[in-house]
Coordinates of C-alpha atoms in Angstrom, one line a residue:
M1 CA -18.1 65.6 7.4
I2 CA -18.9 61.9 6.6
N3 CA -21.4 63.0 3.9
S4 CA -18.8 65.4 2.4
A5 CA -16.2 62.6 2.2
F6 CA -18.8 60.3 0.7
S7 CA -19.7 62.9 -1.9
K8 CA -16.0 63.3 -2.9
N9 CA -15.6 59.6 -3.3
V10 CA -18.7 59.5 -5.6
D11 CA -17.2 62.4 -7.6
N12 CA -13.9 60.5 -7.9
Q13 CA -15.7 57.4 -9.1
S14 CA -17.7 59.4 -11.7
L15 CA -14.4 60.9 -12.9
I16 CA -12.8 57.4 -13.2
N17 CA -15.8 56.1 -15.1
Q18 CA -15.7 59.0 -17.5
L19 CA -11.9 58.4 -18.1
E20 CA -12.4 54.8 -18.9
E21 CA -15.4 55.5 -21.3
L22 CA -13.6 58.3 -23.2
L23 CA -10.4 56.2 -23.6
N24 CA -12.3 53.3 -25.0
Q25 CA -14.4 55.5 -27.3
R26 CA -11.2 57.3 -28.4
E27 CA -12.9 60.7 -27.6
D28 CA -9.5 62.4 -27.5
N29 CA -11.1 65.9 -27.8
L30 CA -13.2 65.3 -24.6
L31 CA -10.4 63.9 -22.5
K32 CA -9.0 67.3 -21.9
E33 CA -12.0 68.3 -19.9
L34 CA -11.1 65.7 -17.2
F35 CA -7.7 67.2 -16.5
L36 CA -6.1 70.4 -15.2
Q37 CA -4.0 71.9 -18.0
K38 CA -0.6 70.9 -16.7
S39 CA -1.5 67.3 -16.0
F40 CA -3.2 67.0 -19.4
N41 CA -0.1 68.2 -21.2
Q42 CA 1.9 65.5 -19.5
F43 CA -0.7 62.8 -20.1
N44 CA -1.5 63.8 -23.7
K45 CA 2.1 63.5 -24.9
Q46 CA 2.4 59.9 -23.6
Y47 CA -1.1 59.0 -24.6
L48 CA -0.8 60.1 -28.3
D49 CA 2.5 58.3 -28.6
F50 CA 0.8 55.1 -27.3
R51 CA -2.2 55.6 -29.6
R52 CA 0.1 55.8 -32.6
K53 CA 1.5 52.4 -31.8
Y54 CA -1.7 50.7 -30.5
K55 CA -4.8 51.9 -32.4
D56 CA -7.3 49.3 -31.0
A57 CA -6.5 49.5 -27.2
K58 CA -9.2 48.5 -24.7
W59 CA -9.0 50.0 -21.2
S60 CA -10.3 48.7 -17.9
I61 CA -10.0 51.0 -14.9
Q62 CA -11.0 50.0 -11.4
P63 CA -10.3 51.9 -8.1
I64 CA -8.2 50.0 -5.6
S65 CA -8.8 52.7 -3.0
N66 CA -10.7 56.0 -3.2
Y67 CA -10.1 58.9 -0.9
R68 CA -11.2 62.5 -0.8
N69 CA -8.7 63.9 -3.4
K70 CA -6.7 60.8 -4.2
S71 CA -7.4 57.4 -5.7
F72 CA -5.3 54.4 -6.5
L73 CA -6.4 52.7 -9.8
N74 CA -5.9 49.2 -11.2
I75 CA -5.6 49.7 -15.0
K76 CA -5.5 47.0 -17.6
I77 CA -4.9 47.6 -21.3
I78 CA -5.1 45.0 -24.1
S79 CA -4.2 45.8 -27.7
T80 CA -2.4 44.6 -30.8
R81 CA 0.5 46.1 -32.8
K82 CA 2.1 45.3 -36.2
I83 CA 5.9 45.3 -36.2
N84 CA 7.8 44.2 -39.3
D85 CA 4.8 42.3 -40.8
Q86 CA 4.3 40.4 -37.5
I87 CA 1.2 41.0 -35.3
Y88 CA 1.8 41.3 -31.5
N89 CA -0.6 41.2 -28.6
L90 CA -0.1 43.7 -25.7
H91 CA -1.2 43.0 -22.1
T92 CA -0.5 45.8 -19.6
K93 CA -1.3 46.0 -15.9
Q94 CA -0.7 49.3 -14.0
T95 CA -1.2 50.7 -10.6
V96 CA -1.7 54.5 -10.9
K97 CA -1.9 57.1 -8.2
L98 CA -4.4 59.8 -9.2
E99 CA -4.8 63.1 -7.4
T100 CA -7.8 65.4 -8.1
Y101 CA -8.8 69.0 -7.5
K102 CA -12.4 70.2 -8.0
N103 CA -13.3 67.0 -9.8
K104 CA -10.4 67.2 -12.3
I105 CA -7.2 65.2 -12.5
R106 CA -4.4 67.3 -11.0
S107 CA -1.7 64.7 -11.2
Y108 CA -1.1 61.0 -11.9
K109 CA 1.8 58.6 -11.4
V110 CA 2.3 55.1 -12.5
V111 CA 3.3 53.3 -9.3
D112 CA 4.0 49.9 -10.8
E113 CA 3.6 48.4 -14.3
E114 CA 3.9 45.1 -16.0
S115 CA 3.7 44.7 -19.8
I116 CA 3.9 41.7 -22.1
L117 CA 4.2 42.1 -25.8
N118 CA 4.1 38.7 -27.6
S119 CA 3.7 37.5 -31.2
Q120 CA 0.1 36.2 -31.7
K121 CA 1.0 32.6 -32.6
S122 CA 3.7 32.2 -29.9
P123 CA 3.3 28.9 -27.9
L124 CA 5.3 30.4 -25.0
I125 CA 3.5 31.0 -21.6
I126 CA 5.7 33.2 -19.5
K127 CA 5.3 33.9 -15.7
I128 CA 7.1 36.9 -14.2
V129 CA 8.4 36.4 -10.7
S130 CA 9.9 39.5 -9.1
P131 CA 9.4 41.9 -6.2
E132 CA 7.1 44.8 -6.5
K133 CA 9.2 47.0 -4.3
V134 CA 12.9 46.9 -3.2
L135 CA 15.2 49.0 -1.0
T136 CA 17.7 51.4 -2.4
G137 CA 20.9 49.6 -3.3
E138 CA 19.3 46.2 -2.8
K139 CA 20.3 43.3 -5.0
Y140 CA 17.2 41.4 -6.1
E141 CA 16.3 38.6 -8.6
M142 CA 14.1 38.9 -11.7
N143 CA 12.7 35.7 -13.0
L144 CA 10.9 34.8 -16.2
I145 CA 9.6 31.3 -16.2
I146 CA 8.4 29.3 -19.2
E147 CA 5.4 27.6 -17.6
K148 CA 4.8 24.7 -20.0
P149 CA 7.6 22.6 -21.4
L150 CA 8.3 23.1 -25.2
D151 CA 9.9 20.9 -27.7
N152 CA 13.7 20.7 -28.0
S153 CA 13.9 24.0 -30.0
L154 CA 16.4 26.4 -28.6
T155 CA 15.0 29.6 -27.0
A156 CA 17.1 32.7 -26.7
S157 CA 16.8 35.5 -24.1
G158 CA 18.3 38.6 -22.7
M159 CA 17.5 41.2 -20.0
I160 CA 18.4 44.9 -19.5
I161 CA 17.7 47.8 -17.2
L162 CA 16.0 50.5 -19.2
K163 CA 17.5 54.0 -18.7
N164 CA 15.4 55.5 -21.5
E165 CA 12.0 54.0 -21.5
D166 CA 11.3 55.1 -25.0
N167 CA 13.9 52.6 -26.2
K168 CA 11.8 49.5 -26.1
K169 CA 12.8 47.9 -29.4
I170 CA 12.9 44.2 -30.3
S171 CA 16.6 44.1 -31.1
N172 CA 19.3 41.6 -30.5
E173 CA 21.9 44.4 -30.3
I174 CA 20.0 46.1 -27.4
F175 CA 19.4 43.0 -25.4
G176 CA 22.5 41.0 -26.3
I177 CA 20.3 37.8 -26.4
K178 CA 22.0 34.4 -26.1
P179 CA 20.7 30.9 -26.8
N180 CA 19.6 28.8 -23.8
Q181 CA 17.7 25.6 -23.0
S182 CA 16.7 26.4 -19.4
G183 CA 13.2 26.9 -18.1
G184 CA 13.3 30.6 -18.6
L185 CA 15.5 33.6 -17.7
F186 CA 16.8 35.0 -14.5
K187 CA 19.1 37.8 -13.5
Y188 CA 20.4 39.5 -10.3
I189 CA 19.8 43.2 -10.5
Q190 CA 21.2 46.1 -8.3
A191 CA 18.6 48.7 -7.3
P192 CA 19.7 52.3 -7.7
L193 CA 20.9 54.2 -4.6
K194 CA 18.2 56.9 -4.9
P195 CA 14.4 56.2 -4.3
G196 CA 12.1 56.1 -7.3
S197 CA 11.7 53.3 -9.7
Q198 CA 13.6 50.9 -11.9
T199 CA 12.3 49.5 -15.2
I200 CA 13.5 46.1 -16.4
S201 CA 13.0 44.9 -20.0
A202 CA 13.6 41.3 -21.2
I203 CA 13.1 39.3 -24.3
I204 CA 12.5 35.5 -24.8
T205 CA 12.4 34.2 -28.4
H206 CA 11.5 30.8 -29.9
P207 CA 11.3 29.7 -33.5
E208 CA 7.5 30.2 -33.3
G209 CA 7.3 33.4 -31.4
I210 CA 8.7 36.3 -29.3
Y211 CA 7.9 37.7 -25.8
L212 CA 9.0 41.2 -24.8
I213 CA 8.4 41.9 -21.1
T214 CA 8.7 45.2 -19.2
K215 CA 8.4 45.5 -15.5
K216 CA 8.6 48.6 -13.3
I217 CA 9.8 48.1 -9.8
Q218 CA 9.5 50.7 -7.0
V219 CA 12.7 51.6 -5.1
G220 CA 12.3 53.0 -1.6
L221 CA 14.2 53.7 1.6

């Protein structure tokens, strides 16, 4: 029984290694072989949309825990993107729950996620301070702290709850950004009444750069 469990863990690790390698080599035609059909259809739609925006993404995938048919993965993605003649850097951290069947990916779920998209020459250094998980209906605080003091130039900022996660645009109209001279941005947020997750997006701008931050927070009973 112990040997069988160990073999399954080795199989899962091999699958994780293949996934990382194929994503980094952009072997899109071979990725399908790692998934069951239904889970690949779900993954491929999101992946192709991501690849259209971020063509030079580099992936790092490490297991946090590895069980017989289930793994929790720590995924890091770095890339660049051009928006309106400006180059932005992307840094994303995800915790993903992966379930397997006969050494193929049966399902996956992003448990939590934190993404920062910033203009390349921005002098801002932003620290995100927020809970990873909250209770249904709980009121919690989301903080974005500018770690190093800047000059006297005004920053501007805004924060929203994303209901449609495809709507991540750098836009004053969406965020309703306002000038401020504080050390960052904070907001009290009400968690939904049903379990699941809540995604918060925020923007901080400075004459020399922009930071767009997205944070997914788990909501439970």
